[in-house]
């Protein structure tokens, strides 16, 4: 897919993109499914089954549909484990330099995550990178859905032309959200998805955030 316009604004994803938390995600998932007797997943094993919405991932892992009320219990348990394990996680290796480089190039940037807003904002501030972003939006609704509708609201609040926006994330959901609003996407292999899956949509797939900037 070729766009003539170069990007003036980047919408970054958080989990698995700027925040390198794959170990916490996999660890928390293993804790949630330990009582079910499922074998522990490695990072690559997790990427093999990963999909969104997350309840589809859980059904894929269990080999059956979730029962009434089961999703809420699993989601609560996951976040309890995740919020403990993520304390050992840091930013992607070239996160800070990439944010600074784009800023120096005169571009604007924002952050849109499907993690809860009230946890996202202080976590970004804790790393001291919040001044880079014109806007930071986390999830203010029920967890587990798609990102597209949130991308619509995010860009509307920023008042930017989607044709000038590049979305950088680590999942097909990020690319679908970009396509939904008419923006471009670059997908990063440092998160939850296999490279082979990311390549199915025909958007650029990169191994570093610096490389993603090259597509702006």
mmCIF file with all atom_site columns, C-alpha atoms in Angstrom:
data_model
loop_
_atom_site.group_PDB
_atom_site.id
_atom_site.type_symbol
_atom_site.label_atom_id
_atom_site.label_alt_id
_atom_site.label_comp_id
_atom_site.label_asym_id
_atom_site.label_entity_id
_atom_site.label_seq_id
_atom_site.pdbx_PDB_ins_code
_atom_site.Cartn_x
_atom_site.Cartn_y
_atom_site.Cartn_z
_atom_site.occupancy
_atom_site.B_iso_or_equiv
_atom_site.pdbx_formal_charge
_atom_site.auth_seq_id
_atom_site.auth_comp_id
_atom_site.auth_asym_id
_atom_site.auth_atom_id
_atom_site.pdbx_PDB_model_num
ATOM 1   C CA . UNK A 1 1   ? 0.000   0.000   0.000  1.00 0.00 ? 1   UNK A CA 1
ATOM 2   C CA . UNK A 1 2   ? 1.672   3.257   -1.121 1.00 0.00 ? 2   UNK A CA 1
ATOM 3   C CA . UNK A 1 3   ? 0.893   6.698   0.241  1.00 0.00 ? 3   UNK A CA 1
ATOM 4   C CA . UNK A 1 4   ? 2.280   9.822   -1.379 1.00 0.00 ? 4   UNK A CA 1
ATOM 5   C CA . UNK A 1 5   ? 2.210   11.852  1.813  1.00 0.00 ? 5   UNK A CA 1
ATOM 6   C CA . UNK A 1 6   ? 4.982   11.492  4.344  1.00 0.00 ? 6   UNK A CA 1
ATOM 7   C CA . UNK A 1 7   ? 3.956   11.290  7.985  1.00 0.00 ? 7   UNK A CA 1
ATOM 8   C CA . UNK A 1 8   ? 3.933   14.353  10.224 1.00 0.00 ? 8   UNK A CA 1
ATOM 9   C CA . UNK A 1 9   ? 2.519   12.547  13.263 1.00 0.00 ? 9   UNK A CA 1
ATOM 10  C CA . UNK A 1 10  ? 3.268   9.149   14.809 1.00 0.00 ? 10  UNK A CA 1
ATOM 11  C CA . UNK A 1 11  ? 0.833   7.261   17.033 1.00 0.00 ? 11  UNK A CA 1
ATOM 12  C CA . UNK A 1 12  ? 2.855   4.827   19.133 1.00 0.00 ? 12  UNK A CA 1
ATOM 13  C CA . UNK A 1 13  ? 1.551   1.694   20.797 1.00 0.00 ? 13  UNK A CA 1
ATOM 14  C CA . UNK A 1 14  ? 2.734   1.021   24.365 1.00 0.00 ? 14  UNK A CA 1
ATOM 15  C CA . UNK A 1 15  ? 2.722   -2.646  25.430 1.00 0.00 ? 15  UNK A CA 1
ATOM 16  C CA . UNK A 1 16  ? 5.115   -4.659  23.296 1.00 0.00 ? 16  UNK A CA 1
ATOM 17  C CA . UNK A 1 17  ? 6.228   -1.576  21.358 1.00 0.00 ? 17  UNK A CA 1
ATOM 18  C CA . UNK A 1 18  ? 7.664   1.250   23.472 1.00 0.00 ? 18  UNK A CA 1
ATOM 19  C CA . UNK A 1 19  ? 7.351   -0.852  26.648 1.00 0.00 ? 19  UNK A CA 1
ATOM 20  C CA . UNK A 1 20  ? 9.190   -4.172  26.338 1.00 0.00 ? 20  UNK A CA 1
ATOM 21  C CA . UNK A 1 21  ? 6.918   -6.328  28.477 1.00 0.00 ? 21  UNK A CA 1
ATOM 22  C CA . UNK A 1 22  ? 6.702   -9.654  26.628 1.00 0.00 ? 22  UNK A CA 1
ATOM 23  C CA . UNK A 1 23  ? 8.196   -11.531 29.610 1.00 0.00 ? 23  UNK A CA 1
ATOM 24  C CA . UNK A 1 24  ? 5.563   -10.102 31.956 1.00 0.00 ? 24  UNK A CA 1
ATOM 25  C CA . UNK A 1 25  ? 2.723   -10.894 29.532 1.00 0.00 ? 25  UNK A CA 1
ATOM 26  C CA . UNK A 1 26  ? 3.863   -14.485 29.045 1.00 0.00 ? 26  UNK A CA 1
ATOM 27  C CA . UNK A 1 27  ? 4.555   -14.962 32.759 1.00 0.00 ? 27  UNK A CA 1
ATOM 28  C CA . UNK A 1 28  ? 1.148   -13.613 33.766 1.00 0.00 ? 28  UNK A CA 1
ATOM 29  C CA . UNK A 1 29  ? -0.609  -15.752 31.140 1.00 0.00 ? 29  UNK A CA 1
ATOM 30  C CA . UNK A 1 30  ? 1.168   -18.856 32.442 1.00 0.00 ? 30  UNK A CA 1
ATOM 31  C CA . UNK A 1 31  ? 0.087   -18.024 35.998 1.00 0.00 ? 31  UNK A CA 1
ATOM 32  C CA . UNK A 1 32  ? -3.550  -17.597 34.912 1.00 0.00 ? 32  UNK A CA 1
ATOM 33  C CA . UNK A 1 33  ? -3.680  -20.963 33.151 1.00 0.00 ? 33  UNK A CA 1
ATOM 34  C CA . UNK A 1 34  ? -1.639  -22.945 35.682 1.00 0.00 ? 34  UNK A CA 1
ATOM 35  C CA . UNK A 1 35  ? -4.845  -24.009 37.549 1.00 0.00 ? 35  UNK A CA 1
ATOM 36  C CA . UNK A 1 36  ? -6.207  -25.315 34.236 1.00 0.00 ? 36  UNK A CA 1
ATOM 37  C CA . UNK A 1 37  ? -3.254  -27.692 33.938 1.00 0.00 ? 37  UNK A CA 1
ATOM 38  C CA . UNK A 1 38  ? -1.923  -26.097 30.747 1.00 0.00 ? 38  UNK A CA 1
ATOM 39  C CA . UNK A 1 39  ? 1.843   -26.371 30.134 1.00 0.00 ? 39  UNK A CA 1
ATOM 40  C CA . UNK A 1 40  ? 3.801   -23.121 30.537 1.00 0.00 ? 40  UNK A CA 1
ATOM 41  C CA . UNK A 1 41  ? 4.392   -21.174 27.310 1.00 0.00 ? 41  UNK A CA 1
ATOM 42  C CA . UNK A 1 42  ? 7.692   -19.699 26.156 1.00 0.00 ? 42  UNK A CA 1
ATOM 43  C CA . UNK A 1 43  ? 7.678   -16.274 24.476 1.00 0.00 ? 43  UNK A CA 1
ATOM 44  C CA . UNK A 1 44  ? 7.729   -17.935 21.045 1.00 0.00 ? 44  UNK A CA 1
ATOM 45  C CA . UNK A 1 45  ? 5.018   -20.395 22.091 1.00 0.00 ? 45  UNK A CA 1
ATOM 46  C CA . UNK A 1 46  ? 2.878   -17.475 23.220 1.00 0.00 ? 46  UNK A CA 1
ATOM 47  C CA . UNK A 1 47  ? 3.408   -15.689 19.899 1.00 0.00 ? 47  UNK A CA 1
ATOM 48  C CA . UNK A 1 48  ? 2.250   -18.837 18.098 1.00 0.00 ? 48  UNK A CA 1
ATOM 49  C CA . UNK A 1 49  ? -1.211  -18.644 19.705 1.00 0.00 ? 49  UNK A CA 1
ATOM 50  C CA . UNK A 1 50  ? -1.544  -14.872 20.262 1.00 0.00 ? 50  UNK A CA 1
ATOM 51  C CA . UNK A 1 51  ? -4.545  -13.094 18.782 1.00 0.00 ? 51  UNK A CA 1
ATOM 52  C CA . UNK A 1 52  ? -6.907  -10.255 19.629 1.00 0.00 ? 52  UNK A CA 1
ATOM 53  C CA . UNK A 1 53  ? -9.449  -9.765  21.133 1.00 0.00 ? 53  UNK A CA 1
ATOM 54  C CA . UNK A 1 54  ? -7.775  -11.424 24.130 1.00 0.00 ? 54  UNK A CA 1
ATOM 55  C CA . UNK A 1 55  ? -10.791 -13.595 24.927 1.00 0.00 ? 55  UNK A CA 1
ATOM 56  C CA . UNK A 1 56  ? -10.213 -15.330 21.573 1.00 0.00 ? 56  UNK A CA 1
ATOM 57  C CA . UNK A 1 57  ? -6.635  -16.036 22.667 1.00 0.00 ? 57  UNK A CA 1
ATOM 58  C CA . UNK A 1 58  ? -7.945  -17.605 25.877 1.00 0.00 ? 58  UNK A CA 1
ATOM 59  C CA . UNK A 1 59  ? -10.467 -19.714 23.965 1.00 0.00 ? 59  UNK A CA 1
ATOM 60  C CA . UNK A 1 60  ? -7.686  -20.808 21.609 1.00 0.00 ? 60  UNK A CA 1
ATOM 61  C CA . UNK A 1 61  ? -5.533  -21.825 24.588 1.00 0.00 ? 61  UNK A CA 1
ATOM 62  C CA . UNK A 1 62  ? -8.361  -23.699 26.307 1.00 0.00 ? 62  UNK A CA 1
ATOM 63  C CA . UNK A 1 63  ? -9.709  -25.278 23.121 1.00 0.00 ? 63  UNK A CA 1
ATOM 64  C CA . UNK A 1 64  ? -13.272 -24.259 24.012 1.00 0.00 ? 64  UNK A CA 1
ATOM 65  C CA . UNK A 1 65  ? -15.562 -21.265 24.423 1.00 0.00 ? 65  UNK A CA 1
ATOM 66  C CA . UNK A 1 66  ? -15.333 -19.280 27.647 1.00 0.00 ? 66  UNK A CA 1
ATOM 67  C CA . UNK A 1 67  ? -18.142 -19.885 30.096 1.00 0.00 ? 67  UNK A CA 1
ATOM 68  C CA . UNK A 1 68  ? -20.386 -17.129 31.486 1.00 0.00 ? 68  UNK A CA 1
ATOM 69  C CA . UNK A 1 69  ? -18.322 -14.902 33.756 1.00 0.00 ? 69  UNK A CA 1
ATOM 70  C CA . UNK A 1 70  ? -15.071 -16.715 32.981 1.00 0.00 ? 70  UNK A CA 1
ATOM 71  C CA . UNK A 1 71  ? -13.567 -13.917 30.882 1.00 0.00 ? 71  UNK A CA 1
ATOM 72  C CA . UNK A 1 72  ? -13.877 -11.378 33.716 1.00 0.00 ? 72  UNK A CA 1
ATOM 73  C CA . UNK A 1 73  ? -12.170 -13.749 36.165 1.00 0.00 ? 73  UNK A CA 1
ATOM 74  C CA . UNK A 1 74  ? -9.327  -14.573 33.761 1.00 0.00 ? 74  UNK A CA 1
ATOM 75  C CA . UNK A 1 75  ? -8.804  -10.922 32.849 1.00 0.00 ? 75  UNK A CA 1
ATOM 76  C CA . UNK A 1 76  ? -8.683  -9.839  36.498 1.00 0.00 ? 76  UNK A CA 1
ATOM 77  C CA . UNK A 1 77  ? -6.225  -12.619 37.354 1.00 0.00 ? 77  UNK A CA 1
ATOM 78  C CA . UNK A 1 78  ? -4.025  -11.772 34.373 1.00 0.00 ? 78  UNK A CA 1
ATOM 79  C CA . UNK A 1 79  ? -3.714  -8.119  35.371 1.00 0.00 ? 79  UNK A CA 1
ATOM 80  C CA . UNK A 1 80  ? -2.943  -8.973  39.002 1.00 0.00 ? 80  UNK A CA 1
ATOM 81  C CA . UNK A 1 81  ? 0.024   -11.077 37.859 1.00 0.00 ? 81  UNK A CA 1
ATOM 82  C CA . UNK A 1 82  ? 1.001   -8.671  35.066 1.00 0.00 ? 82  UNK A CA 1
ATOM 83  C CA . UNK A 1 83  ? 1.144   -5.610  37.321 1.00 0.00 ? 83  UNK A CA 1
ATOM 84  C CA . UNK A 1 84  ? 3.578   -7.472  39.586 1.00 0.00 ? 84  UNK A CA 1
ATOM 85  C CA . UNK A 1 85  ? 5.768   -8.880  36.813 1.00 0.00 ? 85  UNK A CA 1
ATOM 86  C CA . UNK A 1 86  ? 5.920   -5.693  34.727 1.00 0.00 ? 86  UNK A CA 1
ATOM 87  C CA . UNK A 1 87  ? 7.926   -3.976  37.480 1.00 0.00 ? 87  UNK A CA 1
ATOM 88  C CA . UNK A 1 88  ? 10.958  -5.833  36.108 1.00 0.00 ? 88  UNK A CA 1
ATOM 89  C CA . UNK A 1 89  ? 10.334  -4.619  32.530 1.00 0.00 ? 89  UNK A CA 1
ATOM 90  C CA . UNK A 1 90  ? 11.770  -1.536  30.821 1.00 0.00 ? 90  UNK A CA 1
ATOM 91  C CA . UNK A 1 91  ? 11.500  0.474   27.635 1.00 0.00 ? 91  UNK A CA 1
ATOM 92  C CA . UNK A 1 92  ? 12.480  -0.986  24.268 1.00 0.00 ? 92  UNK A CA 1
ATOM 93  C CA . UNK A 1 93  ? 16.197  -0.561  23.675 1.00 0.00 ? 93  UNK A CA 1
ATOM 94  C CA . UNK A 1 94  ? 15.889  2.290   21.166 1.00 0.00 ? 94  UNK A CA 1
ATOM 95  C CA . UNK A 1 95  ? 12.688  3.858   22.530 1.00 0.00 ? 95  UNK A CA 1
ATOM 96  C CA . UNK A 1 96  ? 14.225  7.043   23.945 1.00 0.00 ? 96  UNK A CA 1
ATOM 97  C CA . UNK A 1 97  ? 16.450  7.736   20.938 1.00 0.00 ? 97  UNK A CA 1
ATOM 98  C CA . UNK A 1 98  ? 13.566  7.129   18.511 1.00 0.00 ? 98  UNK A CA 1
ATOM 99  C CA . UNK A 1 99  ? 11.220  9.512   20.336 1.00 0.00 ? 99  UNK A CA 1
ATOM 100 C CA . UNK A 1 100 ? 13.930  12.177  20.464 1.00 0.00 ? 100 UNK A CA 1
ATOM 101 C CA . UNK A 1 101 ? 14.937  11.722  16.829 1.00 0.00 ? 101 UNK A CA 1
ATOM 102 C CA . UNK A 1 102 ? 11.359  12.131  15.570 1.00 0.00 ? 102 UNK A CA 1
ATOM 103 C CA . UNK A 1 103 ? 10.903  15.220  17.718 1.00 0.00 ? 103 UNK A CA 1
ATOM 104 C CA . UNK A 1 104 ? 14.122  16.748  16.353 1.00 0.00 ? 104 UNK A CA 1
ATOM 105 C CA . UNK A 1 105 ? 12.895  16.037  12.829 1.00 0.00 ? 105 UNK A CA 1
ATOM 106 C CA . UNK A 1 106 ? 9.896   18.278  13.566 1.00 0.00 ? 106 UNK A CA 1
ATOM 107 C CA . UNK A 1 107 ? 7.277   15.552  13.855 1.00 0.00 ? 107 UNK A CA 1
ATOM 108 C CA . UNK A 1 108 ? 4.626   15.296  16.540 1.00 0.00 ? 108 UNK A CA 1
ATOM 109 C CA . UNK A 1 109 ? 3.722   12.081  18.354 1.00 0.00 ? 109 UNK A CA 1
ATOM 110 C CA . UNK A 1 110 ? 1.160   10.585  20.670 1.00 0.00 ? 110 UNK A CA 1
ATOM 111 C CA . UNK A 1 111 ? 0.520   7.358   22.532 1.00 0.00 ? 111 UNK A CA 1
ATOM 112 C CA . UNK A 1 112 ? -2.567  5.145   22.247 1.00 0.00 ? 112 UNK A CA 1
ATOM 113 C CA . UNK A 1 113 ? -2.747  1.989   24.325 1.00 0.00 ? 113 UNK A CA 1
ATOM 114 C CA . UNK A 1 114 ? -5.312  -0.669  25.167 1.00 0.00 ? 114 UNK A CA 1
ATOM 115 C CA . UNK A 1 115 ? -3.912  -0.763  28.707 1.00 0.00 ? 115 UNK A CA 1
ATOM 116 C CA . UNK A 1 116 ? -5.966  1.034   31.376 1.00 0.00 ? 116 UNK A CA 1
ATOM 117 C CA . UNK A 1 117 ? -5.610  4.809   31.224 1.00 0.00 ? 117 UNK A CA 1
ATOM 118 C CA . UNK A 1 118 ? -5.166  5.321   34.969 1.00 0.00 ? 118 UNK A CA 1
ATOM 119 C CA . UNK A 1 119 ? -2.163  2.952   35.006 1.00 0.00 ? 119 UNK A CA 1
ATOM 120 C CA . UNK A 1 120 ? -0.689  3.987   31.656 1.00 0.00 ? 120 UNK A CA 1
ATOM 121 C CA . UNK A 1 121 ? -0.271  7.704   32.358 1.00 0.00 ? 121 UNK A CA 1
ATOM 122 C CA . UNK A 1 122 ? 1.783   7.365   35.584 1.00 0.00 ? 122 UNK A CA 1
ATOM 123 C CA . UNK A 1 123 ? 3.871   4.530   34.078 1.00 0.00 ? 123 UNK A CA 1
ATOM 124 C CA . UNK A 1 124 ? 4.846   6.657   31.069 1.00 0.00 ? 124 UNK A CA 1
ATOM 125 C CA . UNK A 1 125 ? 5.653   9.533   33.430 1.00 0.00 ? 125 UNK A CA 1
ATOM 126 C CA . UNK A 1 126 ? 7.749   7.199   35.599 1.00 0.00 ? 126 UNK A CA 1
ATOM 127 C CA . UNK A 1 127 ? 10.066  6.653   32.614 1.00 0.00 ? 127 UNK A CA 1
ATOM 128 C CA . UNK A 1 128 ? 10.203  10.416  32.016 1.00 0.00 ? 128 UNK A CA 1
ATOM 129 C CA . UNK A 1 129 ? 9.119   10.207  28.372 1.00 0.00 ? 129 UNK A CA 1
ATOM 130 C CA . UNK A 1 130 ? 5.662   11.819  28.714 1.00 0.00 ? 130 UNK A CA 1
ATOM 131 C CA . UNK A 1 131 ? 6.846   15.256  27.443 1.00 0.00 ? 131 UNK A CA 1
ATOM 132 C CA . UNK A 1 132 ? 7.398   13.694  24.003 1.00 0.00 ? 132 UNK A CA 1
ATOM 133 C CA . UNK A 1 133 ? 3.674   13.094  23.487 1.00 0.00 ? 133 UNK A CA 1
ATOM 134 C CA . UNK A 1 134 ? 0.969   15.556  22.501 1.00 0.00 ? 134 UNK A CA 1
ATOM 135 C CA . UNK A 1 135 ? -1.601  13.165  23.925 1.00 0.00 ? 135 UNK A CA 1
ATOM 136 C CA . UNK A 1 136 ? -1.613  9.919   25.911 1.00 0.00 ? 136 UNK A CA 1
ATOM 137 C CA . UNK A 1 137 ? -4.735  7.745   25.786 1.00 0.00 ? 137 UNK A CA 1
ATOM 138 C CA . UNK A 1 138 ? -5.237  4.440   27.547 1.00 0.00 ? 138 UNK A CA 1
ATOM 139 C CA . UNK A 1 139 ? -8.337  2.328   27.767 1.00 0.00 ? 139 UNK A CA 1
ATOM 140 C CA . UNK A 1 140 ? -11.249 3.903   29.609 1.00 0.00 ? 140 UNK A CA 1
ATOM 141 C CA . UNK A 1 141 ? -13.749 1.162   28.707 1.00 0.00 ? 141 UNK A CA 1
ATOM 142 C CA . UNK A 1 142 ? -14.027 -2.606  29.226 1.00 0.00 ? 142 UNK A CA 1
ATOM 143 C CA . UNK A 1 143 ? -10.853 -4.511  28.390 1.00 0.00 ? 143 UNK A CA 1
ATOM 144 C CA . UNK A 1 144 ? -10.161 -6.899  25.561 1.00 0.00 ? 144 UNK A CA 1
ATOM 145 C CA . UNK A 1 145 ? -11.718 -5.298  22.457 1.00 0.00 ? 145 UNK A CA 1
ATOM 146 C CA . UNK A 1 146 ? -10.322 -3.859  19.231 1.00 0.00 ? 146 UNK A CA 1
ATOM 147 C CA . UNK A 1 147 ? -8.316  -0.649  18.896 1.00 0.00 ? 147 UNK A CA 1
ATOM 148 C CA . UNK A 1 148 ? -9.982  0.839   15.808 1.00 0.00 ? 148 UNK A CA 1
ATOM 149 C CA . UNK A 1 149 ? -12.764 2.791   17.547 1.00 0.00 ? 149 UNK A CA 1
ATOM 150 C CA . UNK A 1 150 ? -10.257 4.185   20.058 1.00 0.00 ? 150 UNK A CA 1
ATOM 151 C CA . UNK A 1 151 ? -8.004  5.304   17.191 1.00 0.00 ? 151 UNK A CA 1
ATOM 152 C CA . UNK A 1 152 ? -10.908 7.288   15.721 1.00 0.00 ? 152 UNK A CA 1
ATOM 153 C CA . UNK A 1 153 ? -11.411 9.158   19.013 1.00 0.00 ? 153 UNK A CA 1
ATOM 154 C CA . UNK A 1 154 ? -7.665  9.617   19.553 1.00 0.00 ? 154 UNK A CA 1
ATOM 155 C CA . UNK A 1 155 ? -7.066  11.262  16.161 1.00 0.00 ? 155 UNK A CA 1
ATOM 156 C CA . UNK A 1 156 ? -10.219 13.370  16.477 1.00 0.00 ? 156 UNK A CA 1
ATOM 157 C CA . UNK A 1 157 ? -8.953  14.751  19.798 1.00 0.00 ? 157 UNK A CA 1
ATOM 158 C CA . UNK A 1 158 ? -5.573  15.539  18.203 1.00 0.00 ? 158 UNK A CA 1
ATOM 159 C CA . UNK A 1 159 ? -7.194  17.076  15.108 1.00 0.00 ? 159 UNK A CA 1
ATOM 160 C CA . UNK A 1 160 ? -4.622  15.548  12.753 1.00 0.00 ? 160 UNK A CA 1
ATOM 161 C CA . UNK A 1 161 ? -5.124  14.370  9.173  1.00 0.00 ? 161 UNK A CA 1
ATOM 162 C CA . UNK A 1 162 ? -5.070  10.542  9.186  1.00 0.00 ? 162 UNK A CA 1
ATOM 163 C CA . UNK A 1 163 ? -3.291  10.633  5.801  1.00 0.00 ? 163 UNK A CA 1
ATOM 164 C CA . UNK A 1 164 ? -0.316  12.192  7.603  1.00 0.00 ? 164 UNK A CA 1
ATOM 165 C CA . UNK A 1 165 ? -0.321  9.678   10.470 1.00 0.00 ? 165 UNK A CA 1
ATOM 166 C CA . UNK A 1 166 ? 1.933   6.656   10.914 1.00 0.00 ? 166 UNK A CA 1
ATOM 167 C CA . UNK A 1 167 ? 0.862   4.071   13.504 1.00 0.00 ? 167 UNK A CA 1
ATOM 168 C CA . UNK A 1 168 ? 3.707   2.015   15.009 1.00 0.00 ? 168 UNK A CA 1
ATOM 169 C CA . UNK A 1 169 ? 2.646   -1.063  16.964 1.00 0.00 ? 169 UNK A CA 1
ATOM 170 C CA . UNK A 1 170 ? 3.329   -4.750  17.505 1.00 0.00 ? 170 UNK A CA 1
ATOM 171 C CA . UNK A 1 171 ? 0.042   -6.417  16.527 1.00 0.00 ? 171 UNK A CA 1
ATOM 172 C CA . UNK A 1 172 ? -2.344  -6.839  13.617 1.00 0.00 ? 172 UNK A CA 1
ATOM 173 C CA . UNK A 1 173 ? -4.840  -4.890  15.729 1.00 0.00 ? 173 UNK A CA 1
ATOM 174 C CA . UNK A 1 174 ? -2.595  -1.804  15.415 1.00 0.00 ? 174 UNK A CA 1
ATOM 175 C CA . UNK A 1 175 ? -2.520  -2.147  11.619 1.00 0.00 ? 175 UNK A CA 1
ATOM 176 C CA . UNK A 1 176 ? -6.283  -2.696  11.447 1.00 0.00 ? 176 UNK A CA 1
ATOM 177 C CA . UNK A 1 177 ? -6.818  0.434   13.561 1.00 0.00 ? 177 UNK A CA 1
ATOM 178 C CA . UNK A 1 178 ? -4.592  2.428   11.196 1.00 0.00 ? 178 UNK A CA 1
ATOM 179 C CA . UNK A 1 179 ? -6.413  1.133   8.128  1.00 0.00 ? 179 UNK A CA 1
ATOM 180 C CA . UNK A 1 180 ? -9.763  1.876   9.771  1.00 0.00 ? 180 UNK A CA 1
ATOM 181 C CA . UNK A 1 181 ? -8.937  5.600   9.965  1.00 0.00 ? 181 UNK A CA 1
ATOM 182 C CA . UNK A 1 182 ? -6.950  5.838   6.714  1.00 0.00 ? 182 UNK A CA 1
ATOM 183 C CA . UNK A 1 183 ? -3.506  6.049   8.313  1.00 0.00 ? 183 UNK A CA 1
ATOM 184 C CA . UNK A 1 184 ? -0.391  4.013   7.503  1.00 0.00 ? 184 UNK A CA 1
ATOM 185 C CA . UNK A 1 185 ? 1.078   1.364   9.803  1.00 0.00 ? 185 UNK A CA 1
ATOM 186 C CA . UNK A 1 186 ? 4.453   -0.181  10.538 1.00 0.00 ? 186 UNK A CA 1
ATOM 187 C CA . UNK A 1 187 ? 4.537   -3.321  12.681 1.00 0.00 ? 187 UNK A CA 1
ATOM 188 C CA . UNK A 1 188 ? 7.341   -4.128  15.120 1.00 0.00 ? 188 UNK A CA 1
ATOM 189 C CA . UNK A 1 189 ? 8.496   -7.656  15.978 1.00 0.00 ? 189 UNK A CA 1
ATOM 190 C CA . UNK A 1 190 ? 9.435   -6.942  19.615 1.00 0.00 ? 190 UNK A CA 1
ATOM 191 C CA . UNK A 1 191 ? 5.978   -7.655  20.997 1.00 0.00 ? 191 UNK A CA 1
ATOM 192 C CA . UNK A 1 192 ? 3.371   -10.406 21.090 1.00 0.00 ? 192 UNK A CA 1
ATOM 193 C CA . UNK A 1 193 ? 3.077   -11.448 17.424 1.00 0.00 ? 193 UNK A CA 1
ATOM 194 C CA . UNK A 1 194 ? 5.102   -13.658 15.111 1.00 0.00 ? 194 UNK A CA 1
ATOM 195 C CA . UNK A 1 195 ? 6.811   -11.918 12.185 1.00 0.00 ? 195 UNK A CA 1
ATOM 196 C CA . UNK A 1 196 ? 5.040   -14.293 9.772  1.00 0.00 ? 196 UNK A CA 1
ATOM 197 C CA . UNK A 1 197 ? 1.657   -13.185 11.127 1.00 0.00 ? 197 UNK A CA 1
ATOM 198 C CA . UNK A 1 198 ? 2.575   -9.490  11.019 1.00 0.00 ? 198 UNK A CA 1
ATOM 199 C CA . UNK A 1 199 ? 3.604   -9.881  7.370  1.00 0.00 ? 199 UNK A CA 1
ATOM 200 C CA . UNK A 1 200 ? 0.139   -11.130 6.327  1.00 0.00 ? 200 UNK A CA 1
ATOM 201 C CA . UNK A 1 201 ? -1.304  -7.602  5.961  1.00 0.00 ? 201 UNK A CA 1
ATOM 202 C CA . UNK A 1 202 ? 1.355   -6.336  3.555  1.00 0.00 ? 202 UNK A CA 1
ATOM 203 C CA . UNK A 1 203 ? 2.473   -3.416  5.743  1.00 0.00 ? 203 UNK A CA 1
ATOM 204 C CA . UNK A 1 204 ? 6.172   -2.896  6.572  1.00 0.00 ? 204 UNK A CA 1
ATOM 205 C CA . UNK A 1 205 ? 7.468   -5.138  9.382  1.00 0.00 ? 205 UNK A CA 1
ATOM 206 C CA . UNK A 1 206 ? 10.579  -4.044  11.307 1.00 0.00 ? 206 UNK A CA 1
ATOM 207 C CA . UNK A 1 207 ? 12.839  -5.374  14.056 1.00 0.00 ? 207 UNK A CA 1
ATOM 208 C CA . UNK A 1 208 ? 13.694  -2.002  15.652 1.00 0.00 ? 208 UNK A CA 1
ATOM 209 C CA . UNK A 1 209 ? 11.824  1.220   16.399 1.00 0.00 ? 209 UNK A CA 1
ATOM 210 C CA . UNK A 1 210 ? 14.562  3.184   14.611 1.00 0.00 ? 210 UNK A CA 1
ATOM 211 C CA . UNK A 1 211 ? 13.826  1.161   11.485 1.00 0.00 ? 211 UNK A CA 1
ATOM 212 C CA . UNK A 1 212 ? 10.125  1.996   11.870 1.00 0.00 ? 212 UNK A CA 1
ATOM 213 C CA . UNK A 1 213 ? 10.945  5.702   11.764 1.00 0.00 ? 213 UNK A CA 1
ATOM 214 C CA . UNK A 1 214 ? 12.492  5.151   8.349  1.00 0.00 ? 214 UNK A CA 1
ATOM 215 C CA . UNK A 1 215 ? 9.009   4.489   6.995  1.00 0.00 ? 215 UNK A CA 1
ATOM 216 C CA . UNK A 1 216 ? 7.651   7.843   8.181  1.00 0.00 ? 216 UNK A CA 1
#
